Coordinates of C-alpha atoms in Angstrom, one line a residue:
M1274 CA 62.2 -135.0 -3.0
A1275 CA 65.9 -135.8 -3.1
I1276 CA 67.7 -138.3 -5.3
T1277 CA 70.9 -140.2 -4.3
N1278 CA 73.0 -142.0 -6.9
T1279 CA 75.1 -145.1 -6.4
P1280 CA 77.1 -147.0 -9.0
Q1281 CA 74.5 -149.8 -9.1
E1282 CA 71.1 -148.1 -8.5
V1283 CA 69.1 -144.8 -8.0
T1284 CA 67.2 -144.5 -4.8
V1285 CA 64.3 -142.0 -4.4
I1286 CA 63.9 -140.5 -0.9
G1287 CA 60.9 -138.4 0.2
V1288 CA 61.4 -135.0 1.8
N1289 CA 59.5 -136.1 4.9
D1290 CA 61.7 -139.1 5.3
L1291 CA 64.8 -137.0 5.1
A1292 CA 63.4 -134.6 7.7
Q1293 CA 62.8 -137.5 10.1
E1294 CA 66.2 -139.1 9.3
N1295 CA 67.9 -135.8 10.0
K1296 CA 67.5 -136.3 13.7
R1297 CA 69.4 -139.6 13.6
N1298 CA 71.9 -138.9 10.8
V1299 CA 72.8 -135.3 9.9
S1300 CA 75.5 -136.5 7.6
L1301 CA 73.0 -138.5 5.5
L1302 CA 70.8 -135.4 5.0
E1303 CA 73.7 -133.2 3.9
S1304 CA 74.8 -135.9 1.5
S1305 CA 71.3 -136.1 0.1
H1306 CA 71.1 -132.4 -0.4
S1307 CA 74.4 -132.4 -2.1
A1308 CA 73.2 -135.1 -4.5
L1309 CA 70.0 -133.1 -5.2
S1310 CA 71.9 -130.0 -6.1
S1311 CA 74.1 -132.0 -8.4
D1312 CA 71.2 -133.6 -10.2
E1313 CA 69.2 -130.3 -10.5
S1314 CA 72.3 -128.7 -12.0
T1315 CA 72.5 -131.6 -14.5
C1316 CA 68.8 -131.2 -15.4
A1317 CA 69.1 -127.5 -15.9
S1318 CA 72.1 -128.0 -18.1
S1319 CA 70.2 -130.6 -20.2
L1320 CA 67.2 -128.2 -20.6
S1321 CA 69.5 -125.4 -21.7
S1322 CA 71.1 -127.5 -24.4
D1323 CA 67.7 -128.6 -25.8
S1324 CA 66.6 -125.8 -28.2
N1325 CA 63.1 -127.4 -28.6
S1326 CA 62.3 -127.3 -24.9
P1327 CA 58.9 -125.6 -24.3
R1328 CA 60.1 -124.5 -20.8
R1329 CA 62.9 -122.5 -22.3
R1330 CA 60.5 -120.7 -24.7
R1331 CA 58.1 -119.9 -21.8
R1332 CA 60.9 -118.3 -19.8
R1333 CA 62.3 -116.3 -22.7
A1334 CA 59.0 -114.8 -23.9
P1335 CA 58.4 -112.7 -20.7
R1336 CA 61.9 -111.3 -20.9
K1337 CA 61.3 -110.0 -24.4
K1338 CA 58.0 -108.6 -23.5
A1339 CA 59.5 -106.7 -20.5
K1340 CA 62.2 -105.2 -22.8
K1341 CA 59.6 -104.0 -25.2
T1342 CA 57.6 -102.4 -22.4
V1343 CA 60.7 -100.5 -21.2
S1344 CA 61.3 -99.4 -24.7
R1345 CA 57.8 -98.0 -25.2
S1346 CA 58.0 -96.2 -21.9
S1347 CA 61.4 -94.7 -22.8
N1348 CA 60.0 -93.5 -26.2
K1349 CA 56.9 -92.0 -24.5
A1350 CA 59.1 -90.1 -22.0
A1351 CA 61.3 -88.8 -24.8
A1352 CA 58.2 -87.6 -26.8
E1353 CA 57.0 -85.5 -23.9
V1354 CA 59.1 -82.4 -24.4
E1355 CA 59.1 -80.0 -21.5
L1356 CA 58.5 -76.3 -22.2
S1357 CA 61.3 -73.9 -21.5
L1358 CA 60.8 -71.2 -18.8
E1359 CA 60.4 -68.7 -21.6
Q1360 CA 57.7 -70.8 -23.2
Q1361 CA 55.9 -71.4 -19.9
A1362 CA 55.7 -67.7 -19.4
Q1363 CA 53.5 -67.5 -22.5
Y1364 CA 50.5 -69.2 -20.8
V1365 CA 48.1 -67.6 -18.4
A1366 CA 44.8 -69.0 -16.9
L1367 CA 42.0 -66.7 -15.9
D1368 CA 39.0 -67.0 -13.7
C1369 CA 36.7 -64.3 -12.3
E1370 CA 34.2 -64.4 -9.4
M1371 CA 31.1 -62.2 -9.5
V1372 CA 28.7 -60.5 -7.1
G1373 CA 25.2 -59.4 -7.9
T1374 CA 24.0 -55.8 -8.2
G1375 CA 20.7 -54.2 -9.1
Y1376 CA 17.3 -55.6 -8.4
R1377 CA 17.6 -58.9 -6.5
G1378 CA 21.3 -59.1 -7.6
N1379 CA 20.4 -60.1 -11.1
K1380 CA 23.2 -58.1 -12.7
S1381 CA 26.7 -59.7 -12.4
S1382 CA 29.7 -57.5 -11.6
V1383 CA 33.3 -58.6 -11.4
A1384 CA 34.4 -58.8 -7.7
R1385 CA 37.6 -60.9 -8.0
V1386 CA 40.1 -61.5 -10.8
T1387 CA 42.7 -64.3 -10.6
L1388 CA 45.5 -65.2 -13.0
V1389 CA 47.5 -68.4 -12.7
G1390 CA 50.8 -69.3 -14.4
W1391 CA 51.9 -72.5 -16.1
N1392 CA 53.2 -74.1 -12.9
G1393 CA 50.3 -73.1 -10.7
E1394 CA 51.8 -69.9 -9.4
T1395 CA 49.4 -67.0 -8.7
I1396 CA 50.3 -64.2 -11.1
Y1397 CA 47.4 -61.9 -10.1
D1398 CA 44.7 -62.0 -7.5
E1399 CA 42.7 -58.8 -6.8
F1400 CA 39.3 -57.8 -5.3
I1401 CA 37.5 -55.1 -7.3
R1402 CA 35.8 -52.1 -5.7
Q1403 CA 32.2 -51.9 -6.6
D1404 CA 30.8 -48.6 -7.9
R1405 CA 27.2 -49.9 -7.4
E1406 CA 25.5 -51.3 -4.3
V1407 CA 26.0 -55.0 -4.0
T1408 CA 22.6 -56.6 -3.4
D1409 CA 23.9 -60.2 -3.5
Y1410 CA 27.4 -61.2 -2.6
R1411 CA 26.7 -64.8 -3.8
T1412 CA 29.0 -66.0 -1.1
F1413 CA 27.8 -69.6 -1.3
V1414 CA 29.2 -69.7 -4.8
S1415 CA 31.7 -66.9 -5.2
G1416 CA 33.2 -66.9 -1.7
I1417 CA 33.0 -63.1 -1.7
T1418 CA 32.0 -61.4 1.5
A1419 CA 31.0 -57.9 2.5
E1420 CA 34.4 -57.6 4.2
D1421 CA 36.2 -58.4 0.9
M1422 CA 34.3 -55.6 -0.9
E1423 CA 34.8 -53.1 1.9
S1424 CA 38.6 -53.5 1.8
A1425 CA 38.8 -53.5 -2.0
E1426 CA 40.6 -50.5 -3.5
L1427 CA 41.1 -51.4 -7.1
T1428 CA 38.6 -50.1 -9.6
L1429 CA 37.4 -52.2 -12.5
E1430 CA 39.1 -49.9 -15.0
E1431 CA 42.4 -50.1 -13.2
C1432 CA 42.1 -53.9 -13.0
R1433 CA 41.2 -54.1 -16.7
E1434 CA 44.4 -52.2 -17.7
Q1435 CA 46.6 -54.4 -15.5
V1436 CA 45.0 -57.6 -16.9
L1437 CA 45.5 -56.3 -20.4
D1438 CA 49.2 -55.8 -19.8
L1439 CA 49.5 -59.3 -18.3
L1440 CA 47.7 -60.9 -21.2
E1441 CA 49.4 -59.1 -24.0
G1442 CA 51.0 -61.7 -26.4
K1443 CA 50.0 -64.6 -24.1
F1444 CA 48.0 -67.7 -24.6
L1445 CA 44.8 -67.3 -22.4
I1446 CA 43.3 -70.4 -20.8
G1447 CA 40.1 -70.8 -19.0
H1448 CA 36.6 -72.2 -18.9
A1449 CA 33.7 -70.3 -20.6
L1450 CA 36.0 -67.4 -21.0
K1451 CA 33.4 -65.4 -22.9
N1452 CA 31.7 -64.6 -19.6
D1453 CA 34.9 -63.4 -17.9
L1454 CA 36.1 -61.4 -20.8
K1455 CA 32.8 -59.7 -21.3
A1456 CA 32.6 -58.8 -17.6
L1457 CA 36.2 -57.3 -17.9
D1458 CA 35.4 -55.7 -21.2
I1459 CA 38.4 -57.3 -22.7
Q1460 CA 38.9 -58.9 -26.1
H1461 CA 41.6 -61.5 -26.8
P1462 CA 42.6 -63.1 -30.2
W1463 CA 40.8 -66.3 -30.8
F1464 CA 43.9 -68.1 -32.0
M1465 CA 45.6 -67.2 -28.6
T1466 CA 42.7 -68.5 -26.6
R1467 CA 42.2 -72.0 -25.2
D1468 CA 38.7 -72.4 -23.8
T1469 CA 38.0 -75.8 -22.2
A1470 CA 34.3 -75.2 -22.7
K1471 CA 34.8 -75.0 -26.4
Y1472 CA 37.3 -77.7 -27.0
E1473 CA 35.3 -80.4 -28.8
P1474 CA 36.9 -83.5 -27.2
F1475 CA 35.7 -82.0 -23.8
Q1476 CA 32.2 -81.4 -25.0
Q1477 CA 29.2 -83.8 -25.1
V1478 CA 26.1 -84.4 -27.1
R1479 CA 23.0 -83.5 -25.1
F1480 CA 20.2 -84.3 -27.5
D1481 CA 19.6 -86.5 -30.5
D1482 CA 20.6 -83.7 -33.0
G1483 CA 24.3 -84.5 -32.6
V1484 CA 25.1 -81.0 -31.5
L1485 CA 28.0 -80.7 -29.1
W1486 CA 27.5 -78.7 -25.9
P1487 CA 30.0 -77.5 -23.3
R1488 CA 30.4 -79.5 -20.1
K1489 CA 30.8 -78.1 -16.6
L1490 CA 34.3 -77.5 -15.4
K1491 CA 33.5 -79.4 -12.3
D1492 CA 32.6 -82.6 -14.3
L1493 CA 35.7 -82.3 -16.5
A1494 CA 38.0 -81.9 -13.5
K1495 CA 36.5 -85.0 -11.9
E1496 CA 36.6 -87.1 -15.0
K1497 CA 39.9 -86.0 -16.5
L1498 CA 41.9 -84.8 -13.5
H1499 CA 40.3 -87.0 -10.8
R1500 CA 40.0 -83.8 -8.8
D1501 CA 37.1 -82.4 -6.8
I1502 CA 36.4 -78.7 -7.4
Q1503 CA 33.3 -76.5 -6.8
V1504 CA 32.2 -78.9 -4.0
E1505 CA 28.6 -78.5 -3.0
G1506 CA 28.2 -76.5 0.1
K1507 CA 31.6 -74.8 -0.3
P1508 CA 32.3 -71.5 -2.1
H1509 CA 34.1 -71.6 -5.4
S1510 CA 37.8 -70.8 -5.6
A1511 CA 38.9 -68.7 -8.6
Y1512 CA 42.4 -70.1 -8.2
E1513 CA 41.1 -73.7 -8.2
D1514 CA 38.9 -73.1 -11.3
A1515 CA 41.7 -71.4 -13.2
L1516 CA 44.2 -74.2 -12.3
A1517 CA 41.7 -76.9 -13.3
A1518 CA 41.3 -75.3 -16.8
L1519 CA 45.0 -74.9 -17.1
D1520 CA 45.7 -78.6 -16.2
L1521 CA 43.0 -79.7 -18.7
Y1522 CA 44.8 -77.9 -21.4
R1523 CA 48.2 -79.1 -20.3
M1524 CA 47.1 -82.8 -20.6
T1525 CA 46.1 -82.3 -24.2
R1526 CA 48.2 -79.4 -25.3
T1527 CA 49.9 -81.1 -28.3
K1528 CA 46.7 -82.3 -29.9
W1529 CA 44.9 -79.1 -29.1
D1530 CA 47.6 -76.9 -30.6
K1531 CA 47.6 -79.1 -33.8
V1532 CA 43.9 -78.4 -34.2
M1533 CA 44.4 -74.7 -33.7
H1534 CA 47.3 -74.7 -36.1
Y1535 CA 45.1 -76.3 -38.8
K1536 CA 42.3 -73.7 -38.1
I1537 CA 44.8 -70.8 -38.3
Q1538 CA 46.2 -72.0 -41.6
K1539 CA 42.7 -72.5 -43.0
T1540 CA 41.7 -69.0 -42.0
L1541 CA 44.8 -67.5 -43.5
A1542 CA 44.1 -69.4 -46.8
M1543 CA 40.6 -68.1 -46.9
E1544 CA 41.7 -64.5 -46.2
Q1545 CA 44.3 -64.7 -49.0
K1546 CA 41.6 -65.9 -51.4
E1547 CA 39.4 -63.1 -50.4
E1548 CA 42.2 -60.6 -51.0
V1549 CA 42.8 -62.0 -54.5
R1550 CA 39.1 -61.6 -55.4
Q1551 CA 39.1 -58.0 -54.3

C-alpha cells in the first residue's frame, strides 16, 4: 500500500485503489509513489539508527556467515599444494592384463603392460609375445584378442627390463600390485609402493573377527570417484584400472604419505635398535 501525508492527517490508500485511480488521474498515482518512497526511506533510516532492532541483526548475521565461508574456502585452496612437474614425474601407476596358458588356461601369463603418469598420460603400453600356447585369451575380461597376440613382438624379458627402468626411483601405484609384480618378476621397495588394495581406509571388515580385507577396485572407483570401471559385459581396460588406482591415491595422498612416513621412521628405529644389540 502507499501512504500520503498532509499537514493535518495521514491517509492510507490501497494498491488496488491506486491502480484503478491511475486510469483517471496519473498525477495522483505519481504523487502517491513519491510519498511512498519518501516514507520507506524514512523507515529505513529509523531502523538503521536503532541498534536494538532484530531486523538489523537478522540481515547482518548472513553477511558474516558468508564471509567465514569464503575464508574457509580460501584456506582450503591454499592448503592444497600442487606438485611441481619434477615431483609429478616421480609417480607411476601400473596395471597388467593376463591371458591363460596351459590346461584350460589356468596359468596366468602377462599379455599387456600399461603405465600411467600423474596427469593420466600413457607412459607405456605394450602387448607381450607369448612363448607358450594361449589356451584362453580371457577376452571378456582382459580385452586381449588373438590378433593382439599375433602382432606382439616384445618378449616378457624385454618388457621387464623396460618397466624396471621406468620404475627406478619412482613411487609405484596400483591395485593388488602383488599379482602384477609377481607376473613381471619385479620387486619394488615397499616404502615406494602405494597399493589401493592394502590401504586400510579403503579396506572393509568382511566377518565378525574385525580383520580388514581388500575391496574391489571397481567398488572403490564407484564409491570414491563416482566412476564406472570394469563394467559387466565389457572387457577391462588396463589404462582405466591404472588411472582409477592413481586417482584414488591422489585424493588421499597427504594422509597416506603421513602414514607411510610414520611406518618408515618406525622401521628405521627398529633397525637401529637391532644394530645396537648386535
